[in-house]
XYZ file of N, CA and C in Angstrom:
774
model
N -56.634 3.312 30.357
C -56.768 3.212 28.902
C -55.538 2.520 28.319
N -55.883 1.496 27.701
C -54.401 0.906 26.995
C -53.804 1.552 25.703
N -52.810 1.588 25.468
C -51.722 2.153 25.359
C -52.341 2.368 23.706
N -52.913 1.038 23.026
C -52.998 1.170 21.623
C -54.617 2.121 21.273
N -55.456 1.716 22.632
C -56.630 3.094 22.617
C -56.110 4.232 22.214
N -54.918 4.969 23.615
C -54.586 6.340 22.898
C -53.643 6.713 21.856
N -53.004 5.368 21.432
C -52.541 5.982 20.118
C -53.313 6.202 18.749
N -54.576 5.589 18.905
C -55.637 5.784 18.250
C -56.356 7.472 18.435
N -56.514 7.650 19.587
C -57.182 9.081 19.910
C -56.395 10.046 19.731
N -54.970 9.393 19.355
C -53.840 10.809 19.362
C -54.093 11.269 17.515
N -54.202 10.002 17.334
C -54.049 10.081 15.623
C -55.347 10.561 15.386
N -56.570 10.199 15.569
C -57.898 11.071 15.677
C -58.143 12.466 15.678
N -56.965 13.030 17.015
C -57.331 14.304 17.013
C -56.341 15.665 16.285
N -55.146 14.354 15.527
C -54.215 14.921 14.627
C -55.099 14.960 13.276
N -55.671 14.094 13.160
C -56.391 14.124 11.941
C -57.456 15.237 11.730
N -57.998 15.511 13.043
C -58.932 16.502 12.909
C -58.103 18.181 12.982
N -56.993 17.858 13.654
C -56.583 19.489 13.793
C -55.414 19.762 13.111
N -54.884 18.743 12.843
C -53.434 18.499 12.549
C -51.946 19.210 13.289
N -52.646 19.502 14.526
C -51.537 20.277 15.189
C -52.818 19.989 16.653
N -51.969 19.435 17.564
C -52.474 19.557 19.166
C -51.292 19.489 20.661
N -52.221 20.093 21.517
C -51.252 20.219 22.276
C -51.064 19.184 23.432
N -49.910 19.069 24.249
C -50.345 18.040 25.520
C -51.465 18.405 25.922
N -51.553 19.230 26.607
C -53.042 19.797 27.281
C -53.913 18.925 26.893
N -54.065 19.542 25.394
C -55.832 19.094 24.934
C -55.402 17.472 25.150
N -54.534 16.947 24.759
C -54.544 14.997 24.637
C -54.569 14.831 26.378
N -53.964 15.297 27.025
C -53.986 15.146 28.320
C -55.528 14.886 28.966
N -56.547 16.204 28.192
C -57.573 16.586 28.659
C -58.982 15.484 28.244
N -58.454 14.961 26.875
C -59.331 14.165 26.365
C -58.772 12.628 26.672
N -58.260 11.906 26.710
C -57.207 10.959 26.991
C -57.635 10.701 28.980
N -57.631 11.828 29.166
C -57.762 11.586 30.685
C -56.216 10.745 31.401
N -55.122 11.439 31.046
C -54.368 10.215 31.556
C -52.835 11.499 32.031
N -51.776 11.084 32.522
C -51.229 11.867 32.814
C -50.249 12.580 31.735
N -49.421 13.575 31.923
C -48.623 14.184 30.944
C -47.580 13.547 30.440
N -46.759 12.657 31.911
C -46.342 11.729 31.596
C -46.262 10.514 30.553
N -47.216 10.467 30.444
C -47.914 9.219 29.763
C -48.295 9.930 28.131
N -48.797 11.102 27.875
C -48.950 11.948 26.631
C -46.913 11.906 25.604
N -46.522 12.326 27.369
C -45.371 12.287 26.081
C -44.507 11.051 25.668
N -44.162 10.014 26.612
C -43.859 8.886 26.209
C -44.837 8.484 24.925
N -45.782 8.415 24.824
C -46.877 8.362 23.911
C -46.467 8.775 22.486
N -46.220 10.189 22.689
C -45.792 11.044 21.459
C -44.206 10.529 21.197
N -43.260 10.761 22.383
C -41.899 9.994 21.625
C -42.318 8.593 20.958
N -43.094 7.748 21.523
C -43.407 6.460 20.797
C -43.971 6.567 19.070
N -44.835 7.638 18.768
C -45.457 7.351 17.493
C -44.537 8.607 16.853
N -43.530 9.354 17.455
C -42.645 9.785 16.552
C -41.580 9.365 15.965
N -41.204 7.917 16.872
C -40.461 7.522 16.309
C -41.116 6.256 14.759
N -42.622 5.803 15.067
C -42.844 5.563 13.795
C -43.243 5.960 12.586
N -42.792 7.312 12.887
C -43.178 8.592 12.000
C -44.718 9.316 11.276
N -45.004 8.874 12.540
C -46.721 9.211 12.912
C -46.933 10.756 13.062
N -46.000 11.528 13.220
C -46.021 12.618 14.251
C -44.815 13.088 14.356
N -44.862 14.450 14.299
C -43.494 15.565 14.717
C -43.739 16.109 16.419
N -42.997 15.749 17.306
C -43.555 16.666 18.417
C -42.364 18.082 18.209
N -43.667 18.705 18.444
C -42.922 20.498 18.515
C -43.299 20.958 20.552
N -43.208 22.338 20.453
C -42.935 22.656 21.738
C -44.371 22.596 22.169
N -44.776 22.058 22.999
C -45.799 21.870 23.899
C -47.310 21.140 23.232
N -46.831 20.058 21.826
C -47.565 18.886 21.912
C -46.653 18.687 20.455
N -48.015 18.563 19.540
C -46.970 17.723 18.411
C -48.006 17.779 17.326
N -47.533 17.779 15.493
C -48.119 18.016 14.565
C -47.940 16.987 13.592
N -49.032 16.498 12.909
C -49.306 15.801 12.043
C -47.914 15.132 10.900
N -47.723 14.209 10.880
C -46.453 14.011 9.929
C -46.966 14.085 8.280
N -46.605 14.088 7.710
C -46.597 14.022 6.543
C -46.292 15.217 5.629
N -46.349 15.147 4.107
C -45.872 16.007 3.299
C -46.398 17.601 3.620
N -45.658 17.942 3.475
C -46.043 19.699 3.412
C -46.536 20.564 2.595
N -47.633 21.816 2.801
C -48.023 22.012 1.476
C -47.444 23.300 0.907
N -46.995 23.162 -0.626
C -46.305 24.116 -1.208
C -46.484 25.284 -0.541
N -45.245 25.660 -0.916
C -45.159 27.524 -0.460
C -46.199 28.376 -1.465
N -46.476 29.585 -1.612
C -46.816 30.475 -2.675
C -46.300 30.594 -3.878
N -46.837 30.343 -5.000
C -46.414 31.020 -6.306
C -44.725 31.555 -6.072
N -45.230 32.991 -5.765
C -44.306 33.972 -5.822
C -43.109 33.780 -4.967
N -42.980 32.412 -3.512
C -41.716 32.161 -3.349
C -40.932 31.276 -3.980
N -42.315 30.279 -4.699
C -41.274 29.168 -5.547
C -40.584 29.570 -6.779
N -41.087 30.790 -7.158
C -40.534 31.257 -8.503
C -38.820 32.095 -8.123
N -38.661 32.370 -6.593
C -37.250 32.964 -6.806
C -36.690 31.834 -5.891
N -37.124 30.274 -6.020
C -36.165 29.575 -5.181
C -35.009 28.667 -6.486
N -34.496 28.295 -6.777
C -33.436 27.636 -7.768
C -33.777 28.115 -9.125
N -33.417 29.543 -9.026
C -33.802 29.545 -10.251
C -32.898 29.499 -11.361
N -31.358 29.205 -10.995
C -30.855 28.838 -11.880
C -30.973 27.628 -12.754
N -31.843 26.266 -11.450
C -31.653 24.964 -12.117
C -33.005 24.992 -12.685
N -34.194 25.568 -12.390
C -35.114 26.517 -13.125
C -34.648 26.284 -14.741
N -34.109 27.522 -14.913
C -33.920 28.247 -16.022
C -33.167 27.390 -16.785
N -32.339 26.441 -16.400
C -31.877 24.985 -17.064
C -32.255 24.427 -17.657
N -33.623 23.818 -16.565
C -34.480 22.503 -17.084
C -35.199 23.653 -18.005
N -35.618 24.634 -17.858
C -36.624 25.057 -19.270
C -36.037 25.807 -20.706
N -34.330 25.600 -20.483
C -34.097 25.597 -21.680
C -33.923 24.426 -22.260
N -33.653 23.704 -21.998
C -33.328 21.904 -21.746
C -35.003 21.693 -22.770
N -35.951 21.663 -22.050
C -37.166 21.320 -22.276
C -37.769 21.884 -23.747
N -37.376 23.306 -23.623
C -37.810 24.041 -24.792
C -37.400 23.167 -26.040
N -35.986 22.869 -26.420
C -35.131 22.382 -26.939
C -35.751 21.190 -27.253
N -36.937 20.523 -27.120
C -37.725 18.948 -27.049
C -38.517 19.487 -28.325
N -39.160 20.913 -28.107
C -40.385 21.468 -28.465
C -40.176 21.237 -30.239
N -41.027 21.678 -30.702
C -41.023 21.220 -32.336
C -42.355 22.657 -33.158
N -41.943 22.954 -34.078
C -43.328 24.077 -34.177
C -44.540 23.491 -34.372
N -45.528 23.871 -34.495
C -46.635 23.612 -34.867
C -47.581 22.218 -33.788
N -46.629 22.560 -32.492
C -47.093 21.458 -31.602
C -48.307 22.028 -31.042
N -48.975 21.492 -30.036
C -49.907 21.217 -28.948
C -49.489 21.031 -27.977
N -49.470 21.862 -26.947
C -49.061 21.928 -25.467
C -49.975 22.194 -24.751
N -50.101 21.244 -23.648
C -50.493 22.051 -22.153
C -49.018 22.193 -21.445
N -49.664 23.339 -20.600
C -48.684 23.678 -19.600
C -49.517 23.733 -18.167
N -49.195 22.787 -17.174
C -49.911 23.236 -15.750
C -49.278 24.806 -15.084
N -49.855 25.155 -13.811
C -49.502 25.985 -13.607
C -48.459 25.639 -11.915
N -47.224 26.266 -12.431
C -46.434 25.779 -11.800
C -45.028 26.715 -11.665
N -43.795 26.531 -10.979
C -43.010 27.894 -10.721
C -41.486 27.619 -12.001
N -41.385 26.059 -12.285
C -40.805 25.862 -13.010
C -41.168 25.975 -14.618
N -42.726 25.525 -14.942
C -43.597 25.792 -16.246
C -43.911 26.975 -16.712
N -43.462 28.012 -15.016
C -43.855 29.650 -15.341
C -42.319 29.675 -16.296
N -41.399 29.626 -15.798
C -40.024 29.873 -16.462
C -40.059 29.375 -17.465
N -40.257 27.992 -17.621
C -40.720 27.528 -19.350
C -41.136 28.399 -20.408
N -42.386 29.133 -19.908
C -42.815 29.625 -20.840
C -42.342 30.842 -21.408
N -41.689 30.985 -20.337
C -40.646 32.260 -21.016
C -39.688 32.438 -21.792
N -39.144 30.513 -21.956
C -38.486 30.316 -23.240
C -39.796 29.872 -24.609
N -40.813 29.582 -24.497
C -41.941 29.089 -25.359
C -41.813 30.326 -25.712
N -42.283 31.907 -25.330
C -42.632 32.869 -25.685
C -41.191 33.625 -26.719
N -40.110 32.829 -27.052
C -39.639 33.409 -28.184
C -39.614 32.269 -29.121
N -40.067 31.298 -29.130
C -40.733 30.306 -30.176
C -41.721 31.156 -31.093
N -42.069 30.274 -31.610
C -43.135 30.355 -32.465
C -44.273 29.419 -33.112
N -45.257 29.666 -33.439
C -46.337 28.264 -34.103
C -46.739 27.171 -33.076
N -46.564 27.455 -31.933
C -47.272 26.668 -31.025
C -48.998 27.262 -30.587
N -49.511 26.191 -30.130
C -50.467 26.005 -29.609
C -50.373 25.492 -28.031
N -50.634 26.335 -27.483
C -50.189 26.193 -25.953
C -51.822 26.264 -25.192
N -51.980 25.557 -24.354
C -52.899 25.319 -23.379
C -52.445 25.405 -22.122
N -53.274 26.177 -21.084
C -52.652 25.756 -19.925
C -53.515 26.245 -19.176
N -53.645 26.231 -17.439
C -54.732 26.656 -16.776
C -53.984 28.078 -15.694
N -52.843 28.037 -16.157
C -51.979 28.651 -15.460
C -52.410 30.332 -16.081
N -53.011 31.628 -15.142
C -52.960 32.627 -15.115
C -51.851 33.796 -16.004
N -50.583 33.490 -15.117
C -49.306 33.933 -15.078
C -48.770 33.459 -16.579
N -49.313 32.475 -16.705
C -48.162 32.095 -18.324
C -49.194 32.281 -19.245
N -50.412 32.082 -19.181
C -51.344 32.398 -20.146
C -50.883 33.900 -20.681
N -50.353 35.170 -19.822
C -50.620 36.207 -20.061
C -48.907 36.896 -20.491
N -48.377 35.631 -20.003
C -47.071 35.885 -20.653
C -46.421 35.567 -22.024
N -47.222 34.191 -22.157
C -47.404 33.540 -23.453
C -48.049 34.534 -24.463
N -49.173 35.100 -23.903
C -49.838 35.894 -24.923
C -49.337 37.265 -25.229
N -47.335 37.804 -24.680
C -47.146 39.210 -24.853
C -47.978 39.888 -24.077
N -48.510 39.428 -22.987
C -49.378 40.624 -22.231
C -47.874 41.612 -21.471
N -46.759 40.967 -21.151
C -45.328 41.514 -20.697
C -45.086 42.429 -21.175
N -44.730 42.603 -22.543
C -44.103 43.452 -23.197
C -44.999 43.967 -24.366
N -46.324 43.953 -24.625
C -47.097 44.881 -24.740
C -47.338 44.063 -26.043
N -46.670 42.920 -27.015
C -46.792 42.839 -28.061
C -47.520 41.390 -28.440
N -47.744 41.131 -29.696
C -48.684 39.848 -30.162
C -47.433 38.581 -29.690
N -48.561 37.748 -29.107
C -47.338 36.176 -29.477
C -47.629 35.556 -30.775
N -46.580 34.599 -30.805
C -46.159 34.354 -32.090
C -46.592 32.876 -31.973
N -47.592 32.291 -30.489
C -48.149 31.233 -30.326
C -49.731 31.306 -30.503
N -50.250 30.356 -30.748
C -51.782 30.721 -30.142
C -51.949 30.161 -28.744
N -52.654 30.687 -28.059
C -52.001 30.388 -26.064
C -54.422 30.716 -26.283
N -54.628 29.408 -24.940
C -55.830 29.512 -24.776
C -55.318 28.857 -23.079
N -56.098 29.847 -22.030
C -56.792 29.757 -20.432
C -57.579 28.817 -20.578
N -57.125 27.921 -20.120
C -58.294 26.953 -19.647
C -59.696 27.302 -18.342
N -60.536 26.830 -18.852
C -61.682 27.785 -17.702
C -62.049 26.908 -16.876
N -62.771 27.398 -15.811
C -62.642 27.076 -14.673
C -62.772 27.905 -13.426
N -62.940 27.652 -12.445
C -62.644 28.268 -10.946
C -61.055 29.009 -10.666
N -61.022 29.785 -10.159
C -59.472 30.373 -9.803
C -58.988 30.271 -8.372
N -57.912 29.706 -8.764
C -57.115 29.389 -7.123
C -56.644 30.483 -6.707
N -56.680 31.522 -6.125
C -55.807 32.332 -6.142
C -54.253 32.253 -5.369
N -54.389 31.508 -4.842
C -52.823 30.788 -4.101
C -51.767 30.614 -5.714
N -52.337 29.491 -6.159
C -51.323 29.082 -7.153
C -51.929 29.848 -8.815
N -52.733 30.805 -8.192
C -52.899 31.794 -9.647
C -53.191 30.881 -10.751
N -53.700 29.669 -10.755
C -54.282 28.968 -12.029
C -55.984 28.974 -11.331
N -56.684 28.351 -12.507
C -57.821 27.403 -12.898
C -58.284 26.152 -12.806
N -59.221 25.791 -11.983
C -59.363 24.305 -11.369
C -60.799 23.804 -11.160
N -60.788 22.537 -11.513
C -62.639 22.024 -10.917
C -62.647 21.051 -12.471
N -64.311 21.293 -12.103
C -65.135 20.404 -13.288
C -65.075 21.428 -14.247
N -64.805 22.523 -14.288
C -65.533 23.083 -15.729
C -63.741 23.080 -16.504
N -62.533 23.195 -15.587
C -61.062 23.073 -16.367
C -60.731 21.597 -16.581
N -61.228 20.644 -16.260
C -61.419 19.433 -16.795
C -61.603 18.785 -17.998
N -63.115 19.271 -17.919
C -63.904 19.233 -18.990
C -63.222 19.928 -20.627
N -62.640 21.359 -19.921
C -61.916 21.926 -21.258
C -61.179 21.285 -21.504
N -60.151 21.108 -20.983
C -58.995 19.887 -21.317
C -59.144 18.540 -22.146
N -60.330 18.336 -21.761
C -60.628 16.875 -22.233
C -60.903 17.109 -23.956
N -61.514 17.990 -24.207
C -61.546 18.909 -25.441
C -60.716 18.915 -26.335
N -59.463 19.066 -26.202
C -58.187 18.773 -26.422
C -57.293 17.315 -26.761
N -56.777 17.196 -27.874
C -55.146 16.292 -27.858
C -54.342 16.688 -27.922
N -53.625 16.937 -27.441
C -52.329 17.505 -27.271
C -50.810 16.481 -28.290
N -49.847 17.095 -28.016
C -48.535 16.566 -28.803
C -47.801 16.122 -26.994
N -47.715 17.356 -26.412
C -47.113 16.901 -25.134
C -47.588 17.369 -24.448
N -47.642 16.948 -23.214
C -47.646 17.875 -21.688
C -46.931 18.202 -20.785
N -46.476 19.314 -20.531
C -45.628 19.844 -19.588
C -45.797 19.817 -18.332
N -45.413 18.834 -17.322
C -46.175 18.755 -15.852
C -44.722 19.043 -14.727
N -44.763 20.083 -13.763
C -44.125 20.549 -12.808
C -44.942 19.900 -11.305
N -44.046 18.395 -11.296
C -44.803 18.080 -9.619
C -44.088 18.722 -8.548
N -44.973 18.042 -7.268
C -44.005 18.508 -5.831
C -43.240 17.999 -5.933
N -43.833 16.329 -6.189
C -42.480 15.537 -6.084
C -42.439 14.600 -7.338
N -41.262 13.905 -7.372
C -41.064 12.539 -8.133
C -40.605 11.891 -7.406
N -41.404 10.506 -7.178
C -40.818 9.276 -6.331
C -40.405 8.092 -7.055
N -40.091 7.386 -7.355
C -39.882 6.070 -7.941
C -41.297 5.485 -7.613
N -41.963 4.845 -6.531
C -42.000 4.351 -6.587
C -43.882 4.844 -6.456
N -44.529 6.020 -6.379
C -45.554 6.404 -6.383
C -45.688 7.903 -7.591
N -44.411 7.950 -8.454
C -44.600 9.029 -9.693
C -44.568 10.355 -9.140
N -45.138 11.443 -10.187
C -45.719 12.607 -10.219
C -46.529 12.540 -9.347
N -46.551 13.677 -8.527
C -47.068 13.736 -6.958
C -47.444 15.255 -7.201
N -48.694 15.705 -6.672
C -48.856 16.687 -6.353
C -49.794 16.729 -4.392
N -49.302 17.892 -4.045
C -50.323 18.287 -2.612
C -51.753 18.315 -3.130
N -51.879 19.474 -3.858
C -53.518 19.695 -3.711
C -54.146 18.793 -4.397
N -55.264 18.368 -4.263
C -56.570 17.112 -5.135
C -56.292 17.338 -6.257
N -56.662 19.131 -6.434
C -57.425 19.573 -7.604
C -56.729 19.772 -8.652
N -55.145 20.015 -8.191
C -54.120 20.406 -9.306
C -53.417 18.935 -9.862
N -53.754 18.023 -8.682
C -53.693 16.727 -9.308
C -54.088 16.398 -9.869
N -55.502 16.792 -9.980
C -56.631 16.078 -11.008
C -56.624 17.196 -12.577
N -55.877 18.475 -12.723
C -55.667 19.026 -13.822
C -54.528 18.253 -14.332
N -53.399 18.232 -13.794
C -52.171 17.251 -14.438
C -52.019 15.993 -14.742
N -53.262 15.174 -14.328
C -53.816 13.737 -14.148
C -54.514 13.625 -15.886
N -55.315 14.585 -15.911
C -56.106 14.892 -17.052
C -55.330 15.439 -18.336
N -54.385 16.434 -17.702
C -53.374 16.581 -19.323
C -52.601 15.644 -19.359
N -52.256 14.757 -18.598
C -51.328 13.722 -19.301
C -52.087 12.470 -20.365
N -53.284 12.481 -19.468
C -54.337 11.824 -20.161
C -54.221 11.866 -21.619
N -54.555 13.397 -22.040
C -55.042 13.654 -23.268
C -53.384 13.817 -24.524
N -52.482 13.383 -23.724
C -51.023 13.819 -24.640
C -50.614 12.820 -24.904
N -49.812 13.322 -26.119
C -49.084 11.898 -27.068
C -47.823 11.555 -26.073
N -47.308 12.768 -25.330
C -46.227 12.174 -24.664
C -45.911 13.263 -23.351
N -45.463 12.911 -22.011
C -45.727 13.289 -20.804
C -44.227 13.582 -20.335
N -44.084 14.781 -20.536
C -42.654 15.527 -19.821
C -42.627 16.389 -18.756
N -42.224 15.284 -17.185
C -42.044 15.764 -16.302
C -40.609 16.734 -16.036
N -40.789 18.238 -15.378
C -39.938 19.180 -14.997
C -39.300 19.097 -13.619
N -38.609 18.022 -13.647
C -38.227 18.189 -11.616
C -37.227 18.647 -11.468
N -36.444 19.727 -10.997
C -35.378 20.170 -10.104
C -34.965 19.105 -9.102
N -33.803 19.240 -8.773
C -33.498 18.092 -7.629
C -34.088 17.819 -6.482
N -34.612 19.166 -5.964
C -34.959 18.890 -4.720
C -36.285 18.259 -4.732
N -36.564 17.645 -5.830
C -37.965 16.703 -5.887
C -37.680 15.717 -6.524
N -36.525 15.428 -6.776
C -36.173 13.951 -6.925
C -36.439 13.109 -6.087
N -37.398 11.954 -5.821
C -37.239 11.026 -4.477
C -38.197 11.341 -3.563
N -38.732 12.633 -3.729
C -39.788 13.127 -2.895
C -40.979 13.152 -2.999
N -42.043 12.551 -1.916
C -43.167 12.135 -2.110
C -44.233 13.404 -1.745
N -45.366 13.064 -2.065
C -46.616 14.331 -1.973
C -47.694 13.351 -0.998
N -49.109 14.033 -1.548
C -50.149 13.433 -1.278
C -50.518 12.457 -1.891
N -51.065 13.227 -3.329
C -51.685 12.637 -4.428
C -50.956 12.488 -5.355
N -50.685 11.392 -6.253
C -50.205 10.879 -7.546
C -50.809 10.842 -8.940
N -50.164 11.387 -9.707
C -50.952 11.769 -10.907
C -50.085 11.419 -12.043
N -49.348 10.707 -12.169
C -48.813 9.998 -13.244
C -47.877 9.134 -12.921
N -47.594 7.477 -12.941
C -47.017 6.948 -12.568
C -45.973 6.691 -13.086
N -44.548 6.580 -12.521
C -43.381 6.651 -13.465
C -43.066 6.336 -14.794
N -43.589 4.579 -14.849
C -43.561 4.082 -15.525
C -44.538 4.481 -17.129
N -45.462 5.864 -16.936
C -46.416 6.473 -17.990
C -45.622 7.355 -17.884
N -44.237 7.897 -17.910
C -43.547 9.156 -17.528
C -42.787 8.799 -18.777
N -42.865 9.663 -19.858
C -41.949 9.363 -21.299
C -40.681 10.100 -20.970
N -40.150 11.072 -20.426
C -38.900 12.118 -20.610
C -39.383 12.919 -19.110
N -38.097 12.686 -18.423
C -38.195 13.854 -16.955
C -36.956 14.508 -17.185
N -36.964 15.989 -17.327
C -35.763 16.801 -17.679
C -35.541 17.303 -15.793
N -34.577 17.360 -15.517
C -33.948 17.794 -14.374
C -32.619 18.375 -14.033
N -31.973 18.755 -13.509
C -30.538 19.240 -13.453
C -29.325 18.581 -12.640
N -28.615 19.041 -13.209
C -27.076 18.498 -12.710
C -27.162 17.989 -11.319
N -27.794 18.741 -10.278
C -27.534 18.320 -9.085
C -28.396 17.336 -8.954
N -29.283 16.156 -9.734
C -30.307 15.562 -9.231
C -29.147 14.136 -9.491
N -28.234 14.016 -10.465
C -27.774 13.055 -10.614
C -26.759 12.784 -8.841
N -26.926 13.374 -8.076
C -26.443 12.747 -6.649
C -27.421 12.162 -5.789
N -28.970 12.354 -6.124
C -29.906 11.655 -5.720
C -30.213 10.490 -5.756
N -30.090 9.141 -5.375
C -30.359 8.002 -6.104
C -31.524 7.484 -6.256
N -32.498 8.349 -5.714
C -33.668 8.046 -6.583
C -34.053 7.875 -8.048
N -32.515 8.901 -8.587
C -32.493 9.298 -9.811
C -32.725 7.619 -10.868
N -31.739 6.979 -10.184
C -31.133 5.643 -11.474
C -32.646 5.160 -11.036
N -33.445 4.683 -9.999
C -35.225 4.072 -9.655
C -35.347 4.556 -10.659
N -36.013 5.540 -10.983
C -36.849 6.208 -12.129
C -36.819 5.872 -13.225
N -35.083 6.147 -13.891
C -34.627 5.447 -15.154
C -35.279 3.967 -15.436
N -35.042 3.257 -14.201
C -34.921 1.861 -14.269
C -36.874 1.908 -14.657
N -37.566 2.354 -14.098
C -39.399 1.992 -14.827
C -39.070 2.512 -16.309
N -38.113 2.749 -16.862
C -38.322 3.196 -18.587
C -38.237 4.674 -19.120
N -38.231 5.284 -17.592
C -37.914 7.038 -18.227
C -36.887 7.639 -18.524
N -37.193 8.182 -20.067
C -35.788 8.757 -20.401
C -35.455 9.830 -19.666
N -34.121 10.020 -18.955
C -33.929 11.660 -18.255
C -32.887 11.865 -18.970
N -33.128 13.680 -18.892
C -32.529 14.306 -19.473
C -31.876 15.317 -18.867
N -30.585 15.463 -18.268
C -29.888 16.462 -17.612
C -29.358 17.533 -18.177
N -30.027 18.721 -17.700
C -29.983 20.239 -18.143
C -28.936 20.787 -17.455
């Protein structure tokens, strides 16, 4: 079998499992072990492929952790960018908020505001926004967007949270990606949460991305707003050592360091 056959069948059966072992490529491949792993050092080095202990796993982006670990990872530069952000806000606006670990903290500065109109598909802030916390009325009007429930990332998703959205104009939108790249935008992993943040930017007068540093420069799957449609990305102190940072600026986005 020549050499560019099984780098074809390797990528085939990464695609289907995203994790395989020598064995199985050995077994399907028909060829020796020898030959599997030269194989695998070859397409790891064109970054086809991670080999781990006893074959090798799919390269590419990774998919978010849980809710509940991203909410106690930086949460100082967190709690930065969403006072930073709040500080944009104006009364009597129109917000969406996606649901997200940095937009959760947001809203916890929104919730001593007042006279907003907040949208979002997000579970967790819907119910925080609304004083469900501390037992009392908000001082916003806060509406759940409907829809299907993720229960991973505790929001609302599909055709029917779409559709609500679209319903809507908003003043701004609050969007928390995986990543920000220069050169492919607001990035999210999943389709579906792409296609909710795809859709509120849609419907807003103006599009304020939340990145922490460690998503400066960093790419996802899917793209859902391209830099250059990116009005204001608030981020923190440590992102200005990234040089992805000045790319970004340079398509027209104002940043704002919290």
């Amino acid at each position: 079998m020549l050499q560019a056959e099984r780098f074809l069948r390797i990528r085939s059966l990464l695609a289907t499992f995203s994790r395989v072992s020598v064995d199985r490529i050995v077994q399907d491949l028909e060829v020796s072990r020898e030959t599997v792993r030269r194989d695998l050092l070859e397409l790891e080095g064109y970054g086809e492929l991670r080999r781990v202990h006893g074959g090798a796993v799919a390269a590419g982006p990774e998919p978010e952790p849980p809710l509940s670990v991203r909410l106690i990872a930086r949460q100082r530069e967190k709690r930065a960018i969403a006072k930073a952000t709040a500080s944009l806000l104006k009364p009597g606006q129109t917000l969406f908020l996606d649901a997200g670990s940095t937009t959760a903290i947001l809203a916890e500065e929104i919730a001593t505001l007042s006279g907003m109109t907040v949208l979002t598909n997000s579970l967790s802030i819907a119910l925080k926004l609304a004083g469900a916390d501390e037992g009392r009325a908000s001082g916003n009007a806060v509406r759940l967007l409907g829809g299907q429930i993720d229960v991973k990332s505790q929001a609302t998703h599909g055709d029917g949270t779409l559709e609500d959205i679209r319903r809507f104009c908003a003043d701004v939108a609050l969007l928390s990606p995986v990543g920000l790249h220069p050169k492919h935008g607001a990035m999210s992993f999943e389709h579906h949460e792409a296609a909710v943040a795809r859709a509120m930017a849609a419907q807003a007068r103006q599009v304020v991305i939340l990145a922490d540093h460690s998503k400066i420069g960093q790419a996802s799957r899917v793209t859902y707003r391209r830099t250059s449609e990116i009005d204001i990305i608030v981020t923190d102190a440590k992102a200005q050592e990234c040089g992805a940072l000045a790319a970004l600026r340079k398509d027209g986005a104002k940043v704002l360091i919290a």
